[in-house]
PDB file of C-alpha atoms in Angstrom:
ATOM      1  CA  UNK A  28     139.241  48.376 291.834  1.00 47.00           C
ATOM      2  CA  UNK A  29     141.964  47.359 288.909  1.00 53.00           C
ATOM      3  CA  UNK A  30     143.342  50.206 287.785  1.00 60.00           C
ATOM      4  CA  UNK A  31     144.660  48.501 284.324  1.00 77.00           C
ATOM      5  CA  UNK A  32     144.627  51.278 281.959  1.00 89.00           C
ATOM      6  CA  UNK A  33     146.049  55.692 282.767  1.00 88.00           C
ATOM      7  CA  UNK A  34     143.909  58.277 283.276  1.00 92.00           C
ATOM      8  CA  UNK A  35     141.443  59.413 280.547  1.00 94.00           C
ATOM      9  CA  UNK A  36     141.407  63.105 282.017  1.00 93.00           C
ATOM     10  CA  UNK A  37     138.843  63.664 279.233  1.00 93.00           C
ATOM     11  CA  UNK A  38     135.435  62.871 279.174  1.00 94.00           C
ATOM     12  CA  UNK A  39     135.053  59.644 276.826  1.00 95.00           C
ATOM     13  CA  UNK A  40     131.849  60.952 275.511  1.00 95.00           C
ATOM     14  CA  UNK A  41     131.789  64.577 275.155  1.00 92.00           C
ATOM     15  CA  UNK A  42     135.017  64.201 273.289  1.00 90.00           C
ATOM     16  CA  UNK A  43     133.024  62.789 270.209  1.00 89.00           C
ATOM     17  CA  UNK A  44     130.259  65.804 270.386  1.00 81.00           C
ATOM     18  CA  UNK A  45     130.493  68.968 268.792  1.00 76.00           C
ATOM     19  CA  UNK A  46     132.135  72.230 270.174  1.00 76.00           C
ATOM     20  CA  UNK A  47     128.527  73.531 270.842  1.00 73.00           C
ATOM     21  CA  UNK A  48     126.693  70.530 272.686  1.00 73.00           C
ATOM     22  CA  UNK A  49     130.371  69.961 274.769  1.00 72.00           C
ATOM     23  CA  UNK A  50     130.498  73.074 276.277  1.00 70.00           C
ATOM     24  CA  UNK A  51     126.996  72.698 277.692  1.00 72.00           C
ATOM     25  CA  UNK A  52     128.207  69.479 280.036  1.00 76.00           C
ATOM     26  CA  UNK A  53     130.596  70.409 283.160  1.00 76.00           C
ATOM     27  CA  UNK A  54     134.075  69.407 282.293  1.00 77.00           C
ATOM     28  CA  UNK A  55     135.252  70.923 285.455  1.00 79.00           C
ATOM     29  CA  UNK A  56     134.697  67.391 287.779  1.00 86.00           C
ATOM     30  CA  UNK A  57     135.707  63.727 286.042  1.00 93.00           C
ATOM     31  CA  UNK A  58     134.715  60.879 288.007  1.00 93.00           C
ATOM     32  CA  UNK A  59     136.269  57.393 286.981  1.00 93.00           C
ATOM     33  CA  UNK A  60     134.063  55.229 284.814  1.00 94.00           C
ATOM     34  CA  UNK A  61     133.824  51.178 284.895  1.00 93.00           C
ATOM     35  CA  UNK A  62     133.926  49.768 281.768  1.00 94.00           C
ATOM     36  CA  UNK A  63     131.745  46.900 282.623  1.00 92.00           C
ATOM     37  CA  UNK A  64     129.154  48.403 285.420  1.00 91.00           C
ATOM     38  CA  UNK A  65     130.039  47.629 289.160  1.00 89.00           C
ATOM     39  CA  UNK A  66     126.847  45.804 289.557  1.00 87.00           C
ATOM     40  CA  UNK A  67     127.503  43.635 286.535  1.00 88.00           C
ATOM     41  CA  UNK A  68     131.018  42.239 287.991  1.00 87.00           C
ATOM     42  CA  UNK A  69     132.862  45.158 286.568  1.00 88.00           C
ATOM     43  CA  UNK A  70     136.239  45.739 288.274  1.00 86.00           C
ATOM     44  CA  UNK A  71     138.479  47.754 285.861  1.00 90.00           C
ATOM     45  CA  UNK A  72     137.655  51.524 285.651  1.00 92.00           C
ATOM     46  CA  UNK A  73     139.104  54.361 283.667  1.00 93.00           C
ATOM     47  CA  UNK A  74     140.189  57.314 286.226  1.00 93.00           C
ATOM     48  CA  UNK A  75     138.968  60.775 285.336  1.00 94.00           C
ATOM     49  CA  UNK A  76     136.366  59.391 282.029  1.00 95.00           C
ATOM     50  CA  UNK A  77     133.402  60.870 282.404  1.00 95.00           C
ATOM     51  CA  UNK A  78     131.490  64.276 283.383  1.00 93.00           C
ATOM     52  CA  UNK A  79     128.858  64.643 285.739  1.00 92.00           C
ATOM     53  CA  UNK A  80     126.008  64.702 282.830  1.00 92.00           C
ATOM     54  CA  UNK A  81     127.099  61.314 281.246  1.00 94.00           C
ATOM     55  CA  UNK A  82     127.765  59.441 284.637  1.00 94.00           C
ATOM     56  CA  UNK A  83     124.170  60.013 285.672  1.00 94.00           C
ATOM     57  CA  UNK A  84     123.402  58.997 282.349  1.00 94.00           C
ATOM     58  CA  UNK A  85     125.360  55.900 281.785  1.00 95.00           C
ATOM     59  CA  UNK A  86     124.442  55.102 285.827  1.00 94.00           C
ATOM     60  CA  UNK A  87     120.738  55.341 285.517  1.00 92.00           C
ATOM     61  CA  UNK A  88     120.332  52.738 282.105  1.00 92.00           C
ATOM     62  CA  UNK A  89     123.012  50.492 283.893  1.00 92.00           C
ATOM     63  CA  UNK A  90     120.853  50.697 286.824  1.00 88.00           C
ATOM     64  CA  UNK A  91     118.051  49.780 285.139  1.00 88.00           C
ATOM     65  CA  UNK A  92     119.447  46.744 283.878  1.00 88.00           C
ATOM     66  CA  UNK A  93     121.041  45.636 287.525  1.00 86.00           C
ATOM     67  CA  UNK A  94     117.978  46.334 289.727  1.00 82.00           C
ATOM     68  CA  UNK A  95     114.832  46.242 287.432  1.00 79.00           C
ATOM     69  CA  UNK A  96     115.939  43.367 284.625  1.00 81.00           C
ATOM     70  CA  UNK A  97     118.392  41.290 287.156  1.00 84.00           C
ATOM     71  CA  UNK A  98     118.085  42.081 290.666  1.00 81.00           C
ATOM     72  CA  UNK A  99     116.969  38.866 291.851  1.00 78.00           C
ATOM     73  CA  UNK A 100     119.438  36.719 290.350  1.00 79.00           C
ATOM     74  CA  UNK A 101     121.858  39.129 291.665  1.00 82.00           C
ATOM     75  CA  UNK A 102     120.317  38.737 295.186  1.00 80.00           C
ATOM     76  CA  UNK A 103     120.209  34.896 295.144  1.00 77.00           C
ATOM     77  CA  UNK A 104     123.215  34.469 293.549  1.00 75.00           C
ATOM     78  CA  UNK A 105     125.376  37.136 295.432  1.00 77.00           C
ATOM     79  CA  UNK A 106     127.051  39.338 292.460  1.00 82.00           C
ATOM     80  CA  UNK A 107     128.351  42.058 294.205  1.00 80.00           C
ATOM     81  CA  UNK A 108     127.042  45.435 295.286  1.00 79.00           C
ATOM     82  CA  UNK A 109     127.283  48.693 296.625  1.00 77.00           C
ATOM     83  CA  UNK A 110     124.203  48.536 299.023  1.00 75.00           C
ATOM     84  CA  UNK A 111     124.429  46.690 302.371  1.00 77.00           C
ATOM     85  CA  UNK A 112     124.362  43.171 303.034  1.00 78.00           C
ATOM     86  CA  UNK A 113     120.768  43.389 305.531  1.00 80.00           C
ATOM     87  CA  UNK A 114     118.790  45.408 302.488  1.00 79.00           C
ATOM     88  CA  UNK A 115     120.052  42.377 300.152  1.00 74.00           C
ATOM     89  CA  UNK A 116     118.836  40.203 303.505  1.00 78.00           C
ATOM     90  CA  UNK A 117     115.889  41.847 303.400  1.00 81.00           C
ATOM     91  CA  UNK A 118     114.848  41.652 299.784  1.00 77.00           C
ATOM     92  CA  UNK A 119     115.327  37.982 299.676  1.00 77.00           C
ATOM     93  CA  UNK A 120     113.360  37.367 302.855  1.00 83.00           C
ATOM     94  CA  UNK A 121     110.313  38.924 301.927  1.00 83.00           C
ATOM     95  CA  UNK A 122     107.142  37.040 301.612  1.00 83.00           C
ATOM     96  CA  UNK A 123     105.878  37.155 298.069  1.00 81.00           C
ATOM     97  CA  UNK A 124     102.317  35.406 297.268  1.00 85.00           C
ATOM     98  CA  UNK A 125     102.960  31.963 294.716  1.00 87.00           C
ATOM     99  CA  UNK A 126     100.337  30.261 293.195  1.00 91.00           C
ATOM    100  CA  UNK A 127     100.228  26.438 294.163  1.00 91.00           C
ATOM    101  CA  UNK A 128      98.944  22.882 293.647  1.00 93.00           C
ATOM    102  CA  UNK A 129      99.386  20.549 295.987  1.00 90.00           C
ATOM    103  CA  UNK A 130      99.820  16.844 295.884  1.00 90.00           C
ATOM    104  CA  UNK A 131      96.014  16.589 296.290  1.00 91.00           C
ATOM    105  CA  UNK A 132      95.257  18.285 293.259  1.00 90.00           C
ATOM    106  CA  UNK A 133      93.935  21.274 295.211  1.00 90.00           C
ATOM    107  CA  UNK A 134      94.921  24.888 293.803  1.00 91.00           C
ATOM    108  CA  UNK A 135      95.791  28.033 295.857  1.00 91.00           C
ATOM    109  CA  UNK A 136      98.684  30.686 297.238  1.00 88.00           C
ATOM    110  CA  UNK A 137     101.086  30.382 299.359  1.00 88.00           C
ATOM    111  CA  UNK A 138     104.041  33.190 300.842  1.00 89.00           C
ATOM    112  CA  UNK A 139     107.011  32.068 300.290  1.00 89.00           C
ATOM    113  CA  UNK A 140     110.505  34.014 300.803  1.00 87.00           C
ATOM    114  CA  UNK A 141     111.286  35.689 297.550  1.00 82.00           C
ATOM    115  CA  UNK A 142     115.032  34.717 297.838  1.00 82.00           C
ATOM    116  CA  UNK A 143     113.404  30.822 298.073  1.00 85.00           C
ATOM    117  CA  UNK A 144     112.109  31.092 294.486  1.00 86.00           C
ATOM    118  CA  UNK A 145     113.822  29.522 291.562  1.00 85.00           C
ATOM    119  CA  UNK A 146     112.702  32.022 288.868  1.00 82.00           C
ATOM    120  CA  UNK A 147     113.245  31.625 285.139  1.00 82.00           C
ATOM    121  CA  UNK A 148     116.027  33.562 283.461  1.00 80.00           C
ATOM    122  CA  UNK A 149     115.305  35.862 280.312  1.00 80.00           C
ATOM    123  CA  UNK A 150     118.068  37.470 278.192  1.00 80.00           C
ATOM    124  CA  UNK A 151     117.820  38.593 274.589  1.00 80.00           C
ATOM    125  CA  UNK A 152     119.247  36.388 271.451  1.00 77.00           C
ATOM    126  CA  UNK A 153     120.655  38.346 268.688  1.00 76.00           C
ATOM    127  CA  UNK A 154     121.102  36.273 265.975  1.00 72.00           C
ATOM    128  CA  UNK A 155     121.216  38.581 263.072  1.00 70.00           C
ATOM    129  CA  UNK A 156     124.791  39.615 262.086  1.00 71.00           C
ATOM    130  CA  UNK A 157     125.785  43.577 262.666  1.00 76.00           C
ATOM    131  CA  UNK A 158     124.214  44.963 259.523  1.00 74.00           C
ATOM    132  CA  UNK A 159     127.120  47.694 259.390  1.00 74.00           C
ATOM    133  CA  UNK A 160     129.273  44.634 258.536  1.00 75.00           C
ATOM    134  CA  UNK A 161     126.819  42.787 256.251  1.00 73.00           C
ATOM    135  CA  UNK A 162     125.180  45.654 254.406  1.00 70.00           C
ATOM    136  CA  UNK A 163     121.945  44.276 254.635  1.00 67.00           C
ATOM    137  CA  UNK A 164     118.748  45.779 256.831  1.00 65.00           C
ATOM    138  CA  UNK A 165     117.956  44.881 260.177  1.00 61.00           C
ATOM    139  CA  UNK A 166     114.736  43.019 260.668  1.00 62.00           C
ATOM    140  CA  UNK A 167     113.870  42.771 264.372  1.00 57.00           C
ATOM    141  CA  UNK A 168     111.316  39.971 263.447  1.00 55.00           C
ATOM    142  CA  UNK A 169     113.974  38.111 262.603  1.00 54.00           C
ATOM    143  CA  UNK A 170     117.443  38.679 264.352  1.00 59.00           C
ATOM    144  CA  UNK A 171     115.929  39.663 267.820  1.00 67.00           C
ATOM    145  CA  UNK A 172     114.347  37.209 270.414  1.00 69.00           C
ATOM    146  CA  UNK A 173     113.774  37.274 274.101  1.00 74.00           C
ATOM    147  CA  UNK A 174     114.781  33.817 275.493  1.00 76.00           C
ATOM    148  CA  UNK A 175     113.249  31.887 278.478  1.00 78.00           C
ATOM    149  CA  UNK A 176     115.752  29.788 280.140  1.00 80.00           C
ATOM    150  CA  UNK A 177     114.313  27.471 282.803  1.00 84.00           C
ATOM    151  CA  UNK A 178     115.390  27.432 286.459  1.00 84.00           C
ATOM    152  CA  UNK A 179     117.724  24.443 287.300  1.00 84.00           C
ATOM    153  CA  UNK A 180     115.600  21.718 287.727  1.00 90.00           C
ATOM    154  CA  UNK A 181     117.437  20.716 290.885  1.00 90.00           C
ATOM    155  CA  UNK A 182     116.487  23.589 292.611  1.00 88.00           C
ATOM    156  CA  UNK A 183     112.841  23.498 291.272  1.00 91.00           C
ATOM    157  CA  UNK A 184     112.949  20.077 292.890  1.00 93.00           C
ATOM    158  CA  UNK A 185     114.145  21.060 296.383  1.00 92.00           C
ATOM    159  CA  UNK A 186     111.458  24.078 296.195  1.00 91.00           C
ATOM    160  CA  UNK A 187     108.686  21.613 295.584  1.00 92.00           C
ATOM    161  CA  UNK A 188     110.017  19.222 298.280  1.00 93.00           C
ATOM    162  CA  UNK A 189     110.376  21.483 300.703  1.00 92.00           C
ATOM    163  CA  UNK A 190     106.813  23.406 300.342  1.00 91.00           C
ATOM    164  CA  UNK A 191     104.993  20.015 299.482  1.00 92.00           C
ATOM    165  CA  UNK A 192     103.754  20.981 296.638  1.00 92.00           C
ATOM    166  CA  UNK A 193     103.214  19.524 292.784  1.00 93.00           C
ATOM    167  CA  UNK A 194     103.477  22.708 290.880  1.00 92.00           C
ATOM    168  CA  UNK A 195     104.011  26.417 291.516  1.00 89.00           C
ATOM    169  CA  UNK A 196     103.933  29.661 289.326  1.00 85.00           C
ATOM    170  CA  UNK A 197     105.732  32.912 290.369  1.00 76.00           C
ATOM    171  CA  UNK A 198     106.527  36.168 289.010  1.00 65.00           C
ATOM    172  CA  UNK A 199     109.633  36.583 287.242  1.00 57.00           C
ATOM    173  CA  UNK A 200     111.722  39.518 287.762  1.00 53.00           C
ATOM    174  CA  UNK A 201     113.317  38.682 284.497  1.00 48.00           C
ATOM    175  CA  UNK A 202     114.498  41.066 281.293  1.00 47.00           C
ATOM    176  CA  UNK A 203     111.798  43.760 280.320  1.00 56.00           C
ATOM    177  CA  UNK A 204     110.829  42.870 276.775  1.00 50.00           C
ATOM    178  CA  UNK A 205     111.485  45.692 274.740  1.00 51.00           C
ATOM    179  CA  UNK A 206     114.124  48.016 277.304  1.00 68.00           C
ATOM    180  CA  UNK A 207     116.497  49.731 275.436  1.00 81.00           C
ATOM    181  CA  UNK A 208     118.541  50.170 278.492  1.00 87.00           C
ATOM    182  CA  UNK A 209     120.071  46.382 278.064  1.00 87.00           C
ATOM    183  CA  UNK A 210     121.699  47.833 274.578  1.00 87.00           C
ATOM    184  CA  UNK A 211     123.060  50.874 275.668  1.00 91.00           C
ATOM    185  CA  UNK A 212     124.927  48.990 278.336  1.00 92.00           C
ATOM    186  CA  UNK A 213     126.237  47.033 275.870  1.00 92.00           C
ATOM    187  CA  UNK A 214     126.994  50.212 273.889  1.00 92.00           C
ATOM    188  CA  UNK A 215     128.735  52.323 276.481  1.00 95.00           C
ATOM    189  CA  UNK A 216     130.891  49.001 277.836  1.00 95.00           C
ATOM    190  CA  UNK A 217     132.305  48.472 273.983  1.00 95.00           C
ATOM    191  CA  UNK A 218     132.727  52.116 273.993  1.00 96.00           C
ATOM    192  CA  UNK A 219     134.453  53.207 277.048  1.00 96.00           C
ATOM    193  CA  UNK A 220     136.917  49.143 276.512  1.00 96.00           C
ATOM    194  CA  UNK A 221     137.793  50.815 273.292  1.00 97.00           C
ATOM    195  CA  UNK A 222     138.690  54.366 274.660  1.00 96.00           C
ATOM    196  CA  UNK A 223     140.663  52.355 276.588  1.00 96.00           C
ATOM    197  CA  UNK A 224     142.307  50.225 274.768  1.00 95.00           C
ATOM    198  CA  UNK A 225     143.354  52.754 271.849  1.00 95.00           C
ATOM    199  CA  UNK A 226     143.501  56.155 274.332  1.00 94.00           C
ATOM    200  CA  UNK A 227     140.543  57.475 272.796  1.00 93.00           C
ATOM    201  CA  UNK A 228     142.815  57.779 269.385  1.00 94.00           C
ATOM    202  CA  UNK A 229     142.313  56.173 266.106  1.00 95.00           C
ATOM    203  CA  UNK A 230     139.285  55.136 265.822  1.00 96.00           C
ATOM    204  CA  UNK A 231     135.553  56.739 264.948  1.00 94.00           C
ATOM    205  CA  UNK A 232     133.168  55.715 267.110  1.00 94.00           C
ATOM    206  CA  UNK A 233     129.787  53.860 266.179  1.00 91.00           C
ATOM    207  CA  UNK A 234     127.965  54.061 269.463  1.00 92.00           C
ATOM    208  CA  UNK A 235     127.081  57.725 271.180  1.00 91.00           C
ATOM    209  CA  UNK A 236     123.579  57.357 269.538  1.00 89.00           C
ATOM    210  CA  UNK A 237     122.913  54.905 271.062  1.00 90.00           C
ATOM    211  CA  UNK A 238     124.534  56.093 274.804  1.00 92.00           C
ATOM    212  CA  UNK A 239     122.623  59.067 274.475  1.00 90.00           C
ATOM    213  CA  UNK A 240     119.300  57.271 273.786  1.00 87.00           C
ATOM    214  CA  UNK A 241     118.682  59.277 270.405  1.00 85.00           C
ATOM    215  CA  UNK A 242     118.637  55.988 267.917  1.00 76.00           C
ATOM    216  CA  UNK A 243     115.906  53.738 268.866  1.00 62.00           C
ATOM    217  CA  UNK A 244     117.163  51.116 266.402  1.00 63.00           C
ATOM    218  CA  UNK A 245     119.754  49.768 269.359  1.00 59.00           C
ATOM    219  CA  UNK A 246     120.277  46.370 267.202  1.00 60.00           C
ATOM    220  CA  UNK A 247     121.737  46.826 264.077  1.00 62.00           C
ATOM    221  CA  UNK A 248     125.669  46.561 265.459  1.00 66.00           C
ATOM    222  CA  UNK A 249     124.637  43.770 267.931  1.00 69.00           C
ATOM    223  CA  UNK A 250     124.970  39.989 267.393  1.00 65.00           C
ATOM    224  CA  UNK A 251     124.687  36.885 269.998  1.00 59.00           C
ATOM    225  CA  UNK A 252     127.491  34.526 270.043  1.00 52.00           C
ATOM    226  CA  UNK A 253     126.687  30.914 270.933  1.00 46.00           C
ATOM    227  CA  UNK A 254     125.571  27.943 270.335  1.00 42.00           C
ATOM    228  CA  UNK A 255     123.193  26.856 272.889  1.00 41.00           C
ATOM    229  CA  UNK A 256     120.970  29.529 275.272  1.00 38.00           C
ATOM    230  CA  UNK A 257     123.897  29.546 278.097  1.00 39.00           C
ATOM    231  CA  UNK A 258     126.047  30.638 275.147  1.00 43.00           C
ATOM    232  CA  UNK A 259     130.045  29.705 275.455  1.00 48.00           C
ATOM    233  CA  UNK A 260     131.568  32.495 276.938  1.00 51.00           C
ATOM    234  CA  UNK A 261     134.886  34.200 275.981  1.00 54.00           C
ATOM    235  CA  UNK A 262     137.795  33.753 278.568  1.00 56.00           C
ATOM    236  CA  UNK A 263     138.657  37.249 278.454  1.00 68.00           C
ATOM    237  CA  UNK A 264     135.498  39.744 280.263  1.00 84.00           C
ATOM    238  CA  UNK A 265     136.179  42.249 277.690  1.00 91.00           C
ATOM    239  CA  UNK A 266     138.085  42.006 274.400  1.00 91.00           C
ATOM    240  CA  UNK A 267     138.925  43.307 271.280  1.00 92.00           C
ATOM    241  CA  UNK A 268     139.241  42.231 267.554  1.00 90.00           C
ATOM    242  CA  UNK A 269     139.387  43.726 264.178  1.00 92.00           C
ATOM    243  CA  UNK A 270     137.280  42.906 261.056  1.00 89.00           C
ATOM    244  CA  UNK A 271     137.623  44.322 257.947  1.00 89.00           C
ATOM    245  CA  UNK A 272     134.928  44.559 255.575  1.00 86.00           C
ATOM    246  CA  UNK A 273     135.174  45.798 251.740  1.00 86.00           C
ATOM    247  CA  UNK A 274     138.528  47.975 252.614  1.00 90.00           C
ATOM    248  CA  UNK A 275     136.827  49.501 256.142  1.00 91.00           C
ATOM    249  CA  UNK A 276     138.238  48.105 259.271  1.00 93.00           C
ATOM    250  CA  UNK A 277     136.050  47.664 262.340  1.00 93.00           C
ATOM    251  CA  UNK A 278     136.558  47.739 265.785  1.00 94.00           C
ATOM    252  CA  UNK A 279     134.524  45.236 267.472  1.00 91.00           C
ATOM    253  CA  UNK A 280     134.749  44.626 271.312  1.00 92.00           C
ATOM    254  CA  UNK A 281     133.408  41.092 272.830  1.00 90.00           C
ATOM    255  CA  UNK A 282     131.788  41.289 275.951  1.00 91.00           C
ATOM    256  CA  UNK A 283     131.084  38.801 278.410  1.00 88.00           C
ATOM    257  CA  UNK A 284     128.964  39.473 281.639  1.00 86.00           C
ATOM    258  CA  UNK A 285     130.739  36.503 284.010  1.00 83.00           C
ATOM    259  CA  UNK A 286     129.056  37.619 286.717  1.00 84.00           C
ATOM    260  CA  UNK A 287     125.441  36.908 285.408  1.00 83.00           C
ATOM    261  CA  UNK A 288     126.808  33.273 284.287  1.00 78.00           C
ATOM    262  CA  UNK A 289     123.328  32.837 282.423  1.00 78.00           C
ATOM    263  CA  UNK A 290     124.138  35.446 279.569  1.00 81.00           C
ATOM    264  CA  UNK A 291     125.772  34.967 276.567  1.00 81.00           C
ATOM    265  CA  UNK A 292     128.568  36.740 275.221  1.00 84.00           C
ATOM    266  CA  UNK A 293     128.004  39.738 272.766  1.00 87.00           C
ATOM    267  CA  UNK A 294     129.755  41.191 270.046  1.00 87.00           C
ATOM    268  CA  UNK A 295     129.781  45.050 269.505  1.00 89.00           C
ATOM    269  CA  UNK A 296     130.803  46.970 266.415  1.00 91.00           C
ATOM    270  CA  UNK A 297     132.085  49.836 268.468  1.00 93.00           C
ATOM    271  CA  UNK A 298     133.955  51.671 266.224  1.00 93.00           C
ATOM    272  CA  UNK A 299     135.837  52.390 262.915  1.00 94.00           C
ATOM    273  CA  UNK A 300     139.877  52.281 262.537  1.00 95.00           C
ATOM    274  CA  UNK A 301     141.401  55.459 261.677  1.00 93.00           C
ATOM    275  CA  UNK A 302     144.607  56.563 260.795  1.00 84.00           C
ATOM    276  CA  UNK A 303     146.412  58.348 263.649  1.00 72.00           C
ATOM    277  CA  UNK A 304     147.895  61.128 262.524  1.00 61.00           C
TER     278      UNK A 304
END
């Protein structure tokens, strides 16, 4: 793993808490944190970043995202992963049921291998700007949509050459409509890049709400960038700019999830610039 930035020796969440709700989490054992999760593509960590009670949390949303929303892109495309090679074998050999039409015209199912299947991809478009920089309310109806991207049509063309088929319709194992887990990913990657980045010192932060699950409105410091449903990605994985809005300066960290090539990049208001005193 890239070892880029020094030890935290500090968890990067508690140390945003109060006195009282600190001292209830174990400070006694810090385990290193990725910024971008391991099963994402992540490679740089921060040693010593997090206590036992926010690893488990940050692991179990990040694991939601990598096994529930994306696992079967990650299978067929080979992102990388801490489980063995033969249960990834495994996974993608197993014989799901399709639903078919053949040349004939003649409707029906079919088990195929699951790792065979070109599925559709689904990710979620913000479009709405960060209302924290804009001052105006968030309207889901409006700045948030769940977009279908269609397989590659080359590979839906070898699938339906190889199984002799006209048509087929499958199951995807796409994005859950609705998870909040995608957005506290996003949340605790601009979070923990910024600790990094600024050594946990001079800024406020903008996101332990949402790490910590308690606001439900996950949006409003979110927006898509790009123009088409691919969106153009940012050379750098992670990266950080500030915007200044009406005298306040903003922290906001761009992150870009190469190893899922499908997803956009995504800006994230992370935090606000302080003077260090």
């Amino acid at each position: 793993m890239e070892a880029k930035y020094r030890s935290a020796d500090v968890c990067i969440y508690c140390q945003f808490l109060s006195d009282e709700k600190r001292k209830v989490y174990d400070q006694s054992e810090l385990s290193k944190e990725h910024l971008l999760a391991y099963s994402l593509g992540g490679t740089v960590t921060l040693r010593k970043a997090s206590c036992k009670y926010h690893r488990d949390l940050t692991s179990a949303f990040e694991l939601d995202v990598s096994q529930r929303s994306y696992r079967h892109y990650r299978d067929f495309h080979g992102v990388q992963s801490r489980g063995p090679q033969e249960e990834r074998d495994a996974r993608l050999s197993r014989e799901v049921p399709i639903t078919v039409e053949g040349y004939d015209g003649k409707k029906g199912f079919r088990l195929v291998a699951k790792g065979e299947i070109p599925l559709p991809f689904i990710f979620p478009r913000i479009t709405q700007l960060p209302t924290i920089l804009t001052g105006l309310p968030y309207m889901s109806e409006i700045g948030l949509a769940f977009v279908t991207e269609p397989p590659d049509q080359r590979d839906v063309d070898r699938f339906l050459r190889k199984h002799r088929i006209k048509t087929f319709t499958a199951t995807s194992d796409g994005f859950v409509i609705g998870s909040p887990q995608f957005f506290q990913m996003l949340a605790k990657t601009a979070h923990a890049f910024l600790w990094a980045e600024k050594e946990g010192k001079g800024f406020a932060p903008l996101l332990m709400d949402i790490i910590e699950g308690v606001n439900v409105n996950l949006d409003y410091c979110l927006t898509y960038i790009g123009e088409d449903p691919g969106g153009a990605k940012s050379e750098e994985e992670l990266s950080l700019e500030e915007v200044t809005r009406e005298g306040v300066t903003y922290f906001v960290a761009d992150i870009a999830i190469k190893a899922i090539k499908q997803l956009p990049s995504y800006k994230v208001v992370a935090g606000i610039k302080m003077d260090v005193g």
